[in-house]
Each structure stands twice: as C-alpha cells, then as structure tokens.
GROMACS .gro file of C-alpha atoms in nm:
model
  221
    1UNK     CA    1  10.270  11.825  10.004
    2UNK     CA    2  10.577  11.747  10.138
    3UNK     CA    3  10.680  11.336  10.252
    4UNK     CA    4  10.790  11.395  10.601
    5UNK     CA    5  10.508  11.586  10.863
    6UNK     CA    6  10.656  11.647  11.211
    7UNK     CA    7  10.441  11.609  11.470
    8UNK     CA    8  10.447  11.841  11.817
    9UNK     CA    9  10.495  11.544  12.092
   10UNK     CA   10  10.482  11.536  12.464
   11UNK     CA   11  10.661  11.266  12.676
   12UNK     CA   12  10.548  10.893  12.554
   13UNK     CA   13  10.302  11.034  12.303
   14UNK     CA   14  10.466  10.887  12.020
   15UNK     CA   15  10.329  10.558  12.056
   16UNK     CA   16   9.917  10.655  12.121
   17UNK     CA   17  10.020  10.878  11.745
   18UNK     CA   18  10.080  10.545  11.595
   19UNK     CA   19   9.847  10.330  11.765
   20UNK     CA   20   9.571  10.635  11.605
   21UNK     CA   21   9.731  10.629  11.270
   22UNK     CA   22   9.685  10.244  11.246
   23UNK     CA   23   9.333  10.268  11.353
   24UNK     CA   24   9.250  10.523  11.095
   25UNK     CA   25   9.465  10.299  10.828
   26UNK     CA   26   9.322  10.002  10.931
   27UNK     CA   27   9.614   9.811  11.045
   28UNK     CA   28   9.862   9.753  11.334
   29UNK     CA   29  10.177   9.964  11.379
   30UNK     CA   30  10.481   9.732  11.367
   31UNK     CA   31  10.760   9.860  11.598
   32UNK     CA   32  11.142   9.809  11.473
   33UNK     CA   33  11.281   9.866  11.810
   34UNK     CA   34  11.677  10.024  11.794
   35UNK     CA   35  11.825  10.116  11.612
   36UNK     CA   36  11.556  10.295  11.446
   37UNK     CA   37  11.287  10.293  11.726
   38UNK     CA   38  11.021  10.396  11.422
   39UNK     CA   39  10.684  10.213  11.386
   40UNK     CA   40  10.599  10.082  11.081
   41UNK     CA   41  10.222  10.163  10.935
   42UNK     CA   42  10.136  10.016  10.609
   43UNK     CA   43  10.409  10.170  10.457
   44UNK     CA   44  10.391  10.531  10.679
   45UNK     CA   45  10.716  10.541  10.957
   46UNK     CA   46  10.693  10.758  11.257
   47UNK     CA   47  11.077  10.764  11.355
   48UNK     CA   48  11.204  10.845  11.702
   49UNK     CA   49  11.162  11.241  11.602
   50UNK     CA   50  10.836  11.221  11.568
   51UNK     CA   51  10.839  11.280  11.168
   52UNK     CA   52  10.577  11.088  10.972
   53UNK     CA   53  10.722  10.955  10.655
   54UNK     CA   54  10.476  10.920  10.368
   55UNK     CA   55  10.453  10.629  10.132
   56UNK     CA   56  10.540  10.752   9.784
   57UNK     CA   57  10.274  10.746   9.545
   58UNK     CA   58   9.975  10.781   9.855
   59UNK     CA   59   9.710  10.999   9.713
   60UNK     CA   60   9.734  11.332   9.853
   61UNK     CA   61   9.327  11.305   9.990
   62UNK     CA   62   9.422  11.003  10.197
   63UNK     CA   63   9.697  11.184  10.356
   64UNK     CA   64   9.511  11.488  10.423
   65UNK     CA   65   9.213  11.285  10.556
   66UNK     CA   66   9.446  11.167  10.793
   67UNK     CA   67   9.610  11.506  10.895
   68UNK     CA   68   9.264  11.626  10.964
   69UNK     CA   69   9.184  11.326  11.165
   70UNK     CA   70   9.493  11.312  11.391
   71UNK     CA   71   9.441  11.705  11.442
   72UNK     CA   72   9.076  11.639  11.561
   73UNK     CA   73   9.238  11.412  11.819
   74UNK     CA   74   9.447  11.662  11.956
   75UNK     CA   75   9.758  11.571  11.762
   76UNK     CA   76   9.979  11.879  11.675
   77UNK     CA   77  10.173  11.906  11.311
   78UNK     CA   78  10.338  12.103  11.046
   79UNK     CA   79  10.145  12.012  10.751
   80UNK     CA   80  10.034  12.223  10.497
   81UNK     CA   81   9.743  12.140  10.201
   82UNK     CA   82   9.879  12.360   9.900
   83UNK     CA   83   9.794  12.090   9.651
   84UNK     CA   84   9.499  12.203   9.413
   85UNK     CA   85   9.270  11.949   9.273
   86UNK     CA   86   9.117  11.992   8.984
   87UNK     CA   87   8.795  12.077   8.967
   88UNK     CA   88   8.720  11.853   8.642
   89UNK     CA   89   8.846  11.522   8.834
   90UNK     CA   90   8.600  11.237   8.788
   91UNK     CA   91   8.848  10.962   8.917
   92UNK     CA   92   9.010  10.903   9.305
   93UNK     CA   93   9.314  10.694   9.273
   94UNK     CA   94   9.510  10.522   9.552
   95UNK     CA   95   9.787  10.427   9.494
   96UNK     CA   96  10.033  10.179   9.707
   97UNK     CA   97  10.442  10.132   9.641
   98UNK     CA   98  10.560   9.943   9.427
   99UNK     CA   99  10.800   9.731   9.612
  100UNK     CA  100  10.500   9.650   9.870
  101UNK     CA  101  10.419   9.358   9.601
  102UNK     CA  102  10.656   9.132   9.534
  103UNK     CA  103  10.657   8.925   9.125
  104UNK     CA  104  10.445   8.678   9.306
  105UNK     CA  105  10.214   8.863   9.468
  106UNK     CA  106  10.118   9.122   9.222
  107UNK     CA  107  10.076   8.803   8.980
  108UNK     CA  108   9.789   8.712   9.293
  109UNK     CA  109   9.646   9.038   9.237
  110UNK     CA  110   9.572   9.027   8.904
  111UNK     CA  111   9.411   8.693   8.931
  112UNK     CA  112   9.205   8.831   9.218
  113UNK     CA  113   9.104   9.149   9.046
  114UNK     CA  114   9.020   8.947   8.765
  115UNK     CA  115   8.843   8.659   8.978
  116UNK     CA  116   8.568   8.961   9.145
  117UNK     CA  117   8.604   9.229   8.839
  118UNK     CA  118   8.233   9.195   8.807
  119UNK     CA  119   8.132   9.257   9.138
  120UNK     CA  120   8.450   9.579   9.208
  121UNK     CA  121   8.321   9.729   8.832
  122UNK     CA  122   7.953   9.726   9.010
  123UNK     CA  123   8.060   9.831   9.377
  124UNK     CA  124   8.255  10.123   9.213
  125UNK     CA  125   8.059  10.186   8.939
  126UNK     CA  126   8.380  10.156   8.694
  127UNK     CA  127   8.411  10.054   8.342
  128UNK     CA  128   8.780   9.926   8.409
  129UNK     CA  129   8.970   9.783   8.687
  130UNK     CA  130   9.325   9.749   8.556
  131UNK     CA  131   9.563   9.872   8.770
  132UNK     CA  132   9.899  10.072   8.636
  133UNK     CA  133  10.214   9.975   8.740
  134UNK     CA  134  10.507  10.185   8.750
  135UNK     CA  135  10.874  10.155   8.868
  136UNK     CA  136  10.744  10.303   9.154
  137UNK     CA  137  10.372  10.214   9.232
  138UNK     CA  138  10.029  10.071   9.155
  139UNK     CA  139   9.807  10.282   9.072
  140UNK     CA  140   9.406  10.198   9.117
  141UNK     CA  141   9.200  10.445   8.962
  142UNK     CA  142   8.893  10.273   9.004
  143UNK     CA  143   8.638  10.474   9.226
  144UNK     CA  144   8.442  10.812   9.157
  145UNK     CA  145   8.534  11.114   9.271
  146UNK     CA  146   8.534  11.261   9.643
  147UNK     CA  147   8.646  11.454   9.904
  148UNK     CA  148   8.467  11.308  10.188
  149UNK     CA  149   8.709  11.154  10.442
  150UNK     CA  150   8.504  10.867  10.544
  151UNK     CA  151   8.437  10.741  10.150
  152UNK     CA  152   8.850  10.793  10.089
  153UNK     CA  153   8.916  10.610  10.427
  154UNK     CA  154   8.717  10.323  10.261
  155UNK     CA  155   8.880  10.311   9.942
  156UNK     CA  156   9.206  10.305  10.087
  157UNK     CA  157   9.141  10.058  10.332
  158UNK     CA  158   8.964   9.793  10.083
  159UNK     CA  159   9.276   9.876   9.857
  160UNK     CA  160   9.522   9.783  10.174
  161UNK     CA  161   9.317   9.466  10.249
  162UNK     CA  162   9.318   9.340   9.889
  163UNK     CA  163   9.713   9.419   9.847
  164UNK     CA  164   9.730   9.233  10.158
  165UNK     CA  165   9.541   8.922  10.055
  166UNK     CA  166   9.734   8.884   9.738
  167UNK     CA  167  10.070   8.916   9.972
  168UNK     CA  168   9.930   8.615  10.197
  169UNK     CA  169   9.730   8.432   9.882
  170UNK     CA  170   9.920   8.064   9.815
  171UNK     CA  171   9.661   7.977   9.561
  172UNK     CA  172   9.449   8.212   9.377
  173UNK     CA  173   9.162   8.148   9.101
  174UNK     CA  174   9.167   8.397   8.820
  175UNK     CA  175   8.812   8.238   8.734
  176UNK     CA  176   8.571   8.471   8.683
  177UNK     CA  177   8.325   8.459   8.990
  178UNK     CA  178   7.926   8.428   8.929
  179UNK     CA  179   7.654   8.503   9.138
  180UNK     CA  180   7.302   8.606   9.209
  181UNK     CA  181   7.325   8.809   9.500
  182UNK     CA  182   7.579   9.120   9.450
  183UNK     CA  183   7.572   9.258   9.814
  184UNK     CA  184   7.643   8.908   9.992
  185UNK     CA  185   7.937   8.812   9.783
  186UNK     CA  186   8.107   9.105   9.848
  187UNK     CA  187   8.051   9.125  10.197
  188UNK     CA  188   8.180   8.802  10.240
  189UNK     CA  189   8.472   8.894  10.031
  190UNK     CA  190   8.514   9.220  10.259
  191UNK     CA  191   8.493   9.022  10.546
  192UNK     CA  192   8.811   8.789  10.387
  193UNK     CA  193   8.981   9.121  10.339
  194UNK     CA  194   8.910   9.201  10.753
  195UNK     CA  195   8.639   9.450  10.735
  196UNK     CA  196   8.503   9.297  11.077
  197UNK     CA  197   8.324   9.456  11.332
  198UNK     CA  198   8.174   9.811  11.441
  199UNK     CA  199   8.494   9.965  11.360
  200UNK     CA  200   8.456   9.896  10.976
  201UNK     CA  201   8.076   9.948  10.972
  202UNK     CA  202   8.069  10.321  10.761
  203UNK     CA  203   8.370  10.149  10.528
  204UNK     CA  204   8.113   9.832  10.478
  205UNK     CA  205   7.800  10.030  10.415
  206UNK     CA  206   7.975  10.295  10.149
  207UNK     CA  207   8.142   9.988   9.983
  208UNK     CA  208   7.825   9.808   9.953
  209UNK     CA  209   7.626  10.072   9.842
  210UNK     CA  210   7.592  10.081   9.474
  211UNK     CA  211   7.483   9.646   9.503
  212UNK     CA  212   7.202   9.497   9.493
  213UNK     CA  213   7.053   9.221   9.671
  214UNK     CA  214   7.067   9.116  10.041
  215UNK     CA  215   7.388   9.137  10.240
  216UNK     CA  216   7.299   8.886  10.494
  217UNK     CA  217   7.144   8.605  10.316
  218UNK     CA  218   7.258   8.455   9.988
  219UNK     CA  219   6.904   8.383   9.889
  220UNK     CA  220   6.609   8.556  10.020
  221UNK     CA  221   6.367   8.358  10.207
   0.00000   0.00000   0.00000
C-alpha cells in the first residue's frame, strides 16, 4: 500500500476528514496553520491537497480499517488493498515511529510494560511483551490474530494511549504490579490511558475480555 491516499474533497471538507480520522484514532487533530495548513493525527498528516500521509511502520490492517471507515462515511479516495496476508499469521503487530519516543520516554515504556506485563500477557493472551525497536519503529507484536476492524481499532488505540503515557510519565515504577482482581486493574489502567466514555465502550469490552474478575469493584461484596 502506498504512504500517501488522496482523498476526493468538496469545499471545507478537509477539516470534518480530520476531525473523523481523529475520532476513529482516538485523538485530536492538531492543525499547523501556514505554511503547511496540514493537520497533524497521531503521526497521519492531511496536507492542504487533501493527501493523507501514513506513519511509517503503521500496520497495513489499521490503515485499511480506517480506509473502510472513512469510505462508510461518505469520504471518497484512491486507495487500493493489494497487500496479501498470510494465511498462517498468528500475531497482529502495531507498530508506531520511532522518533515518536524520545531516549526518555521509551526508557518510561519499558518500565511501564514491565510494571503491568502480568496483566497485558493475560489481556492479550501473550507469552512475551517485548517490544522491537528499530531505526525506524517499535514494533508490538503482542495480540492474536484478526481482521476485525473494531478488535484492530482497539489494539491500536491502547498502543497510542500507552506511547502517550510514557511521553507525559515524569516518574514511572518498573515494579512489578500485583493484584487480585485482573479486570479492575486494567480498567483503571485503561481509564489512565483515556479510554473514557461511550465512545471507547467496544475498545474497553474487547480489551477486557480474556480477565477475570469484576471490572467495577476491586473486591466483590
């Protein structure tokens, strides 16, 4: 798939395109004004022509998950899904770029992956949650599998949220973390990472899935 899709606009469409992308990315569009007059989108730029920039290194199901979804809105573009998959793949990875971490913060995000591996190895039923860096990205081939848009949108938006909180982190705890209740301590950890309302409901329930216990009480009564 190629980086750069160009979307069909009418007059002042270009900013409801990113307002949608950002919903289904789960963040805001940032917009750089001139010279550029592109919006910013976790990594993704719209510029002025209406060409969507992809992030190096994005899995290719995230991007066509969000193709599909702009296209069901009425957007118009030029992309084409040529890509094969193979049918033997066991492991989705999403991946973010590189230079989205600085030293500091990817330091944070190995103490926070290591802080919760317990609880991610259970929520994504994984035997390992390293994460490969490259010159170019980090790689997190952590979760099973599939080509269901809604399970993809959730695995790319809990990776987002974590990258974020290790960006934001000013002390972090590699300590592992303990508890007795799976399914409440990572809901409140999702809820840290913004998962927070209606709007993040499907992405909480298919990231909570595979935990046991009860996700609104810490101990049952």
């Amino acid at each position: 798939m190629k980086n750069g899709i160009r979307f069909t606009l009418k007059p002042k469409q270009r900013p409801k395109l990113a307002q949608k992308i950002g919903k289904i990315l789960g963040t805001a569009p940032n917009y750089e004004r001139v010279p550029s007059c592109a919006y910013d989108i976790a990594g993704y730029r719209l510029d002025k022509e209406g060409v969507l920039h992809i992030p190096e290194g994005v899995a290719v199901e995230m991007v066509e998950h969000l193709i599909r979804q702009l296209r069901e809105c009425g957007f118009q573009d030029d992309a084409e899904f040529t890509e094969e998959v193979p049918m033997q793949q066991d492991k989705l990875t999403i991946a973010v770029p590189r230079a989205c971490l600085t030293d500091t913060a990817l330091e944070n995000l190995q103490k926070i992956i290591t802080n919760k591996q317990t609880l991610f190895q259970k929520a994504f039923q994984t035997d390992s949650t390293e994460v490969e860096i490259t010159e170019e990205k980090i790689n997190f081939a952590w979760f099973p599998y599939t080509e269901d848009g809604d399970e993809i949108a959730a695995y790319t938006q809990f990776i987002t949220g974590l990258c974020d909180m290790a960006k934001d982190a000013k002390r972090v705890s590699s300590k592992p973390t303990e508890t007795d209740n799976d399914k409440y301590a990572f809901r409140c950890f999702l809820l840290r990472l913004g998962f927070i309302g209606n709007e993040y409901k499907t992405a909480r329930k298919i990231l909570l899935r595979n935990l046991t216990g009860n996700s609104a009480f810490r101990y049952e009564k």
